[in-house]
Amino acid sequence: MNKHQVLEQVTTLWNTHIAFNQLLGFTITRMDPQESEIRFAWKDELMGNPVQEILHGGVIASVLDMVGGVVAAANIIENLPQLDESIIHEKLSRMSTIDLRTDFLRPGRGNEFIATARIIRKGSKVAVARMELHNEKGTHIAFGTGTYIVG
Amino acid sequence: MNKHQVLEQVTTLWNTHIAFNQLLGFTITRMDPQESEIRFAWKDELMGNPVQEILHGGVIASVLDMVGGVVAAANIIENLPQLDESIIHEKLSRMSTIDLRTDFLRPGRGNEFIATARIIRKGSKVAVARMELHNEKGTHIAFGTGTYIVG
Amino acid sequence: MNKHQVLEQVTTLWNTHIAFNQLLGFTITRMDPQESEIRFAWKDELMGNPVQEILHGGVIASVLDMVGGVVAAANIIENLPQLDESIIHEKLSRMSTIDLRTDFLRPGRGNEFIATARIIRKGSKVAVARMELHNEKGTHIAFGTGTYIVG
Amino acid sequence: MNKHQVLEQVTTLWNTHIAFNQLLGFTITRMDPQESEIRFAWKDELMGNPVQEILHGGVIASVLDMVGGVVAAANIIENLPQLDESIIHEKLSRMSTIDLRTDFLRPGRGNEFIATARIIRKGSKVAVARMELHNEKGTHIAFGTGTYIVG
């Protein structure tokens, strides 16, 4: 397997085996060390404010945490000297978020939502990612910063 | 209606009308300006890591955001000069989270989870709350800090 | 006085009357609602790690807090219906930081440092700014996010 | 040398060799893995707002960053299998802050200021500390959370 194939495999695994992502309807649409992306559609179950009909802040924090984790994982795979399946599996299962900051910029209104993430600090033990959430019209809804254990 | 009755009414409304809280199984068990509390039970849909069988980080961020909002709303009600229903309704529907920081301390394992929140900065426009998440054995799983528009 | 003159006047006042900025050598070099900037030179008193000879993390947090405050103040002035001096004075003296997050990306090495800030959330009560710190070679040293009371 | 002596030695070294702490007047008054403390006196150079005569937000962020680093370093020393001086030196000089959140609760007024820190997440690579700042009357001025590389 080459790196591209590994990224495809992990994408498929995470899209089908992380229960909470399925509950919310999150789909990893790009797992790439440069920039990763998750998309999800509006559904009424994601509503946090019945008067304003907008996304719950927790949905926004969840997708930002997840997409930051995806780009951090893509970087782990990118930097592996060897693509041994058991090492990949072990490394990814031990990955975890240390802290997450979410800045809510505008109400979460839209039909589809696109979360993207890039790495801003690379390290052998810790990676920091910066995330953004937009809707299908390009409205910027939220910023996030996540610190992840990757080593 | 006195303040106690207003808090009861808002609790019932939010427990039955915020779709995302119902999807996740969150129940407000105490809405009090001193300390508010939300509880929820483990269910497999909340899983974020199929290998470790622990809560998704997004579930943790969601409940911390929500419980901080509950204690901030209880403080809005506490400080109202008059308990006019339309004013309460309008104030609460305009409340929103500006930013949220989540510190993940330990894996989210347990049968029941208890999130609590207290106000650390009161103001007429902005309130800051500090939140904690424990499981039913008292294991401390996460800390949070949230800044809310309340004015 | 027009807005441009007010911004010049506040810049001069803050560059000469905020004791801590003078202690550290910070100079506001652009006060503009779109993007504001502060510059400072290396000096040994700003060192945090005598082995590595790099800026103290507190210096970095300080300049990011300050430059975020400058862009927030520029936006207050931009949005005033009238340029009444006593109103400007009162508004700016009541401005304060609610919370500040600093992400340290690389060691603070260099001869000159440039901090910039842009507003990412505008509001009548609260503004959120995003800040960056680079050295004179363009090395990206830190990111920041600050939430400010402006109303 | 036993652990107590090592902590004393590092305290003396940091109190006399970190230029920025001396510039601001910070003194480590307790370096202990349970809780560490830094104290400093008011001086006009630390002022951030000439109208209100209060501490600059950067002073507050600086002392919180520093005291969190002290408690993180005390934990590194606590957990060393052997007290080899060159290992201690190397470990401490490689320590760094990844991210820092400061919550400003009340204006920084007082004659003396006391910053304290405790570890909330221990790890072999990363430690998270929670910090508080009070004045000599016990007024709670700020909260902080810092994530540090310790491995």
PDB file of N, CA, C and O in Angstrom, chain D residues 5 11 24 35 49 70 72 87 93 107 116 122 127 143 146:
ATOM      1  N   GLN D   5      16.279  19.669  46.985  1.00  0.00           N
ATOM      2  CA  GLN D   5      17.420  20.527  46.650  1.00  0.00           C
ATOM      3  C   GLN D   5      17.420  20.939  45.179  1.00  0.00           C
ATOM      4  O   GLN D   5      17.769  22.080  44.843  1.00  0.00           O
ATOM      5  N   THR D  11      14.698  27.010  41.265  1.00  0.00           N
ATOM      6  CA  THR D  11      14.024  28.250  41.679  1.00  0.00           C
ATOM      7  C   THR D  11      15.014  29.419  41.691  1.00  0.00           C
ATOM      8  O   THR D  11      14.745  30.491  41.120  1.00  0.00           O
ATOM      9  N   LEU D  24       9.910  42.373  35.086  1.00  0.00           N
ATOM     10  CA  LEU D  24       8.553  42.558  35.604  1.00  0.00           C
ATOM     11  C   LEU D  24       8.491  42.436  37.135  1.00  0.00           C
ATOM     12  O   LEU D  24       7.490  42.814  37.740  1.00  0.00           O
ATOM     13  N   GLU D  35       1.473  22.406  44.023  1.00  0.00           N
ATOM     14  CA  GLU D  35       1.058  23.772  43.682  1.00  0.00           C
ATOM     15  C   GLU D  35       2.278  24.673  43.719  1.00  0.00           C
ATOM     16  O   GLU D  35       3.022  24.674  44.694  1.00  0.00           O
ATOM     17  N   ASN D  49      -3.529  50.559  31.480  1.00  0.00           N
ATOM     18  CA  ASN D  49      -4.616  51.495  31.211  1.00  0.00           C
ATOM     19  C   ASN D  49      -4.435  52.694  32.130  1.00  0.00           C
ATOM     20  O   ASN D  49      -4.747  52.632  33.319  1.00  0.00           O
ATOM     21  N   VAL D  70       6.322  26.678  35.830  1.00  0.00           N
ATOM     22  CA  VAL D  70       7.020  26.272  37.059  1.00  0.00           C
ATOM     23  C   VAL D  70       6.430  24.974  37.602  1.00  0.00           C
ATOM     24  O   VAL D  70       7.166  24.031  37.947  1.00  0.00           O
ATOM     25  N   ALA D  72       4.747  22.748  35.931  1.00  0.00           N
ATOM     26  CA  ALA D  72       5.038  21.682  34.964  1.00  0.00           C
ATOM     27  C   ALA D  72       6.476  21.185  35.132  1.00  0.00           C
ATOM     28  O   ALA D  72       6.734  19.975  35.119  1.00  0.00           O
ATOM     29  N   ILE D  87      20.718  15.817  32.690  1.00  0.00           N
ATOM     30  CA  ILE D  87      19.388  15.449  32.172  1.00  0.00           C
ATOM     31  C   ILE D  87      18.354  16.498  32.584  1.00  0.00           C
ATOM     32  O   ILE D  87      17.524  16.935  31.785  1.00  0.00           O
ATOM     33  N   SER D  93      15.409  22.921  29.669  1.00  0.00           N
ATOM     34  CA  SER D  93      15.662  23.911  28.614  1.00  0.00           C
ATOM     35  C   SER D  93      14.850  23.606  27.354  1.00  0.00           C
ATOM     36  O   SER D  93      14.638  24.483  26.525  1.00  0.00           O
ATOM     37  N   PRO D 107     -10.555  43.813  37.100  1.00  0.00           N
ATOM     38  CA  PRO D 107      -9.412  44.692  36.848  1.00  0.00           C
ATOM     39  C   PRO D 107      -8.233  44.350  37.771  1.00  0.00           C
ATOM     40  O   PRO D 107      -8.434  44.020  38.940  1.00  0.00           O
ATOM     41  N   THR D 116      -0.895  31.294  41.231  1.00  0.00           N
ATOM     42  CA  THR D 116      -0.713  29.899  41.628  1.00  0.00           C
ATOM     43  C   THR D 116      -1.070  28.978  40.469  1.00  0.00           C
ATOM     44  O   THR D 116      -1.838  29.354  39.583  1.00  0.00           O
ATOM     45  N   LYS D 122      -1.624  15.217  33.474  1.00  0.00           N
ATOM     46  CA  LYS D 122      -0.230  14.777  33.496  1.00  0.00           C
ATOM     47  C   LYS D 122       0.004  13.845  32.333  1.00  0.00           C
ATOM     48  O   LYS D 122      -0.861  13.043  31.996  1.00  0.00           O
ATOM     49  N   ALA D 127       1.779  18.312  29.481  1.00  0.00           N
ATOM     50  CA  ALA D 127       1.091  18.563  30.753  1.00  0.00           C
ATOM     51  C   ALA D 127       0.193  19.770  30.574  1.00  0.00           C
ATOM     52  O   ALA D 127       0.520  20.704  29.836  1.00  0.00           O
ATOM     53  N   PHE D 143      -8.027  33.786  35.547  1.00  0.00           N
ATOM     54  CA  PHE D 143      -7.839  32.343  35.425  1.00  0.00           C
ATOM     55  C   PHE D 143      -6.965  32.086  34.204  1.00  0.00           C
ATOM     56  O   PHE D 143      -7.016  32.879  33.237  1.00  0.00           O
ATOM     57  N   GLY D 146      -2.827  26.415  30.622  1.00  0.00           N
ATOM     58  CA  GLY D 146      -1.673  26.327  29.740  1.00  0.00           C
ATOM     59  C   GLY D 146      -1.339  24.884  29.408  1.00  0.00           C
ATOM     60  O   GLY D 146      -1.438  24.009  30.266  1.00  0.00           O
TER      61      GLY D 146
END
